[in-house]
């Protein structure tokens, strides 16, 4: 991405981070790299994925897509299913049992 999740440096990086947040991706199962700090990384990613734009999402070392693909997958429900299948979401809290009250 351009920038960091806390301070994205372009609108597409910001949108991608927002989508991942809306989907409930566990921050402990997520890594971001600022390509603005490493031109070699930036060019290497583009060559590796054969995708010209940044940001790029990889899941289990497989290229998923850029911001436009993420947006489309988010809107049609594919992203939610994929993230759930790959177990990268924050676990849902179990419902709390009702507390017994003393008379």
mmCIF file of C-alpha atoms in Angstrom:
data_model
loop_
_atom_site.group_PDB
_atom_site.id
_atom_site.type_symbol
_atom_site.label_atom_id
_atom_site.label_comp_id
_atom_site.label_asym_id
_atom_site.label_seq_id
_atom_site.Cartn_x
_atom_site.Cartn_y
_atom_site.Cartn_z
ATOM 1 C CA UNK A 1 0.000 0.000 0.000
ATOM 2 C CA UNK A 2 0.998 3.613 -0.189
ATOM 3 C CA UNK A 3 1.490 4.704 3.394
ATOM 4 C CA UNK A 4 0.420 2.679 6.406
ATOM 5 C CA UNK A 5 -2.971 1.455 7.620
ATOM 6 C CA UNK A 6 -2.946 4.284 10.163
ATOM 7 C CA UNK A 7 -1.913 6.932 7.606
ATOM 8 C CA UNK A 8 -2.710 5.855 4.035
ATOM 9 C CA UNK A 9 -1.089 8.084 1.427
ATOM 10 C CA UNK A 10 -3.632 7.630 -1.385
ATOM 11 C CA UNK A 11 -7.372 7.240 -1.686
ATOM 12 C CA UNK A 12 -7.152 3.700 -3.056
ATOM 13 C CA UNK A 13 -5.012 2.543 -0.125
ATOM 14 C CA UNK A 14 -7.413 4.251 2.285
ATOM 15 C CA UNK A 15 -10.430 2.586 0.633
ATOM 16 C CA UNK A 16 -8.764 -0.837 0.741
ATOM 17 C CA UNK A 17 -7.983 -0.520 4.453
ATOM 18 C CA UNK A 18 -11.548 0.625 5.123
ATOM 19 C CA UNK A 19 -12.942 -2.388 3.252
ATOM 20 C CA UNK A 20 -10.759 -4.789 5.240
ATOM 21 C CA UNK A 21 -11.907 -3.091 8.450
ATOM 22 C CA UNK A 22 -15.560 -3.328 7.461
ATOM 23 C CA UNK A 23 -15.053 -7.002 6.697
ATOM 24 C CA UNK A 24 -13.627 -7.563 10.189
ATOM 25 C CA UNK A 25 -10.112 -8.661 9.248
ATOM 26 C CA UNK A 26 -8.082 -9.498 12.345
ATOM 27 C CA UNK A 27 -5.192 -6.979 12.604
ATOM 28 C CA UNK A 28 -3.012 -9.792 13.974
ATOM 29 C CA UNK A 29 -3.440 -11.684 10.694
ATOM 30 C CA UNK A 30 -2.658 -8.709 8.470
ATOM 31 C CA UNK A 31 0.581 -7.135 7.312
ATOM 32 C CA UNK A 32 1.007 -3.942 5.323
ATOM 33 C CA UNK A 33 4.088 -2.657 3.547
ATOM 34 C CA UNK A 34 4.616 0.966 2.555
ATOM 35 C CA UNK A 35 5.828 0.840 -1.058
ATOM 36 C CA UNK A 36 6.621 4.561 -0.926
ATOM 37 C CA UNK A 37 9.584 3.683 1.299
ATOM 38 C CA UNK A 38 10.957 0.986 -1.024
ATOM 39 C CA UNK A 39 10.920 1.483 -4.800
ATOM 40 C CA UNK A 40 12.306 -2.035 -5.322
ATOM 41 C CA UNK A 41 9.377 -3.519 -3.422
ATOM 42 C CA UNK A 42 6.938 -1.376 -5.373
ATOM 43 C CA UNK A 43 8.265 -2.474 -8.766
ATOM 44 C CA UNK A 44 8.749 -6.065 -7.616
ATOM 45 C CA UNK A 45 5.110 -6.377 -6.568
ATOM 46 C CA UNK A 46 3.908 -5.041 -9.897
ATOM 47 C CA UNK A 47 6.086 -7.530 -11.761
ATOM 48 C CA UNK A 48 5.210 -10.452 -9.476
ATOM 49 C CA UNK A 49 1.461 -9.949 -9.777
ATOM 50 C CA UNK A 50 1.463 -8.577 -13.326
ATOM 51 C CA UNK A 51 -0.836 -5.887 -11.885
ATOM 52 C CA UNK A 52 0.071 -2.235 -12.487
ATOM 53 C CA UNK A 53 -1.459 -0.540 -9.474
ATOM 54 C CA UNK A 54 -0.965 -0.285 -5.723
ATOM 55 C CA UNK A 55 -2.443 -1.327 -3.290
ATOM 56 C CA UNK A 56 -2.460 -5.060 -3.859
ATOM 57 C CA UNK A 57 -4.059 -7.644 -1.579
ATOM 58 C CA UNK A 58 -2.513 -11.079 -1.134
ATOM 59 C CA UNK A 59 -4.133 -13.837 0.854
ATOM 60 C CA UNK A 60 -1.977 -16.830 1.762
ATOM 61 C CA UNK A 61 0.595 -15.659 -0.817
ATOM 62 C CA UNK A 62 -2.025 -15.571 -3.582
ATOM 63 C CA UNK A 63 -2.755 -12.293 -5.356
ATOM 64 C CA UNK A 64 -6.405 -11.285 -4.885
ATOM 65 C CA UNK A 65 -6.458 -7.906 -6.622
ATOM 66 C CA UNK A 66 -6.236 -4.171 -6.288
ATOM 67 C CA UNK A 67 -8.676 -1.685 -4.824
ATOM 68 C CA UNK A 68 -11.170 -2.005 -7.687
ATOM 69 C CA UNK A 69 -11.317 -5.788 -7.336
ATOM 70 C CA UNK A 70 -11.628 -5.512 -3.533
ATOM 71 C CA UNK A 71 -14.493 -3.047 -3.902
ATOM 72 C CA UNK A 72 -16.321 -5.307 -6.347
ATOM 73 C CA UNK A 73 -15.800 -8.392 -4.172
ATOM 74 C CA UNK A 74 -16.918 -6.442 -1.088
ATOM 75 C CA UNK A 75 -20.102 -5.325 -2.821
ATOM 76 C CA UNK A 76 -21.050 -8.733 -4.214
ATOM 77 C CA UNK A 77 -20.217 -10.720 -1.054
ATOM 78 C CA UNK A 78 -17.286 -12.700 -2.480
ATOM 79 C CA UNK A 79 -14.737 -11.002 -0.226
ATOM 80 C CA UNK A 80 -16.637 -11.827 2.957
ATOM 81 C CA UNK A 81 -16.850 -15.498 2.013
ATOM 82 C CA UNK A 82 -13.185 -15.687 1.011
ATOM 83 C CA UNK A 83 -11.971 -14.009 4.217
ATOM 84 C CA UNK A 84 -14.173 -16.247 6.349
ATOM 85 C CA UNK A 85 -12.966 -19.383 4.530
ATOM 86 C CA UNK A 86 -9.349 -18.327 5.105
ATOM 87 C CA UNK A 87 -9.950 -17.698 8.832
ATOM 88 C CA UNK A 88 -8.579 -14.158 8.890
ATOM 89 C CA UNK A 89 -11.533 -12.476 10.585
ATOM 90 C CA UNK A 90 -11.759 -11.380 14.204
ATOM 91 C CA UNK A 91 -13.624 -14.187 16.003
ATOM 92 C CA UNK A 92 -17.190 -13.351 16.887
ATOM 93 C CA UNK A 93 -17.783 -13.102 20.609
ATOM 94 C CA UNK A 94 -19.821 -15.928 22.038
ATOM 95 C CA UNK A 95 -23.111 -14.791 23.529
ATOM 96 C CA UNK A 96 -22.866 -14.328 27.255
ATOM 97 C CA UNK A 97 -24.964 -16.597 29.425
ATOM 98 C CA UNK A 98 -27.583 -14.792 31.487
ATOM 99 C CA UNK A 99 -26.445 -14.120 35.029
ATOM 100 C CA UNK A 100 -28.493 -15.628 37.817
ATOM 101 C CA UNK A 101 -29.815 -13.063 40.221
ATOM 102 C CA UNK A 102 -30.332 -13.744 43.879
ATOM 103 C CA UNK A 103 -33.806 -13.079 45.291
#
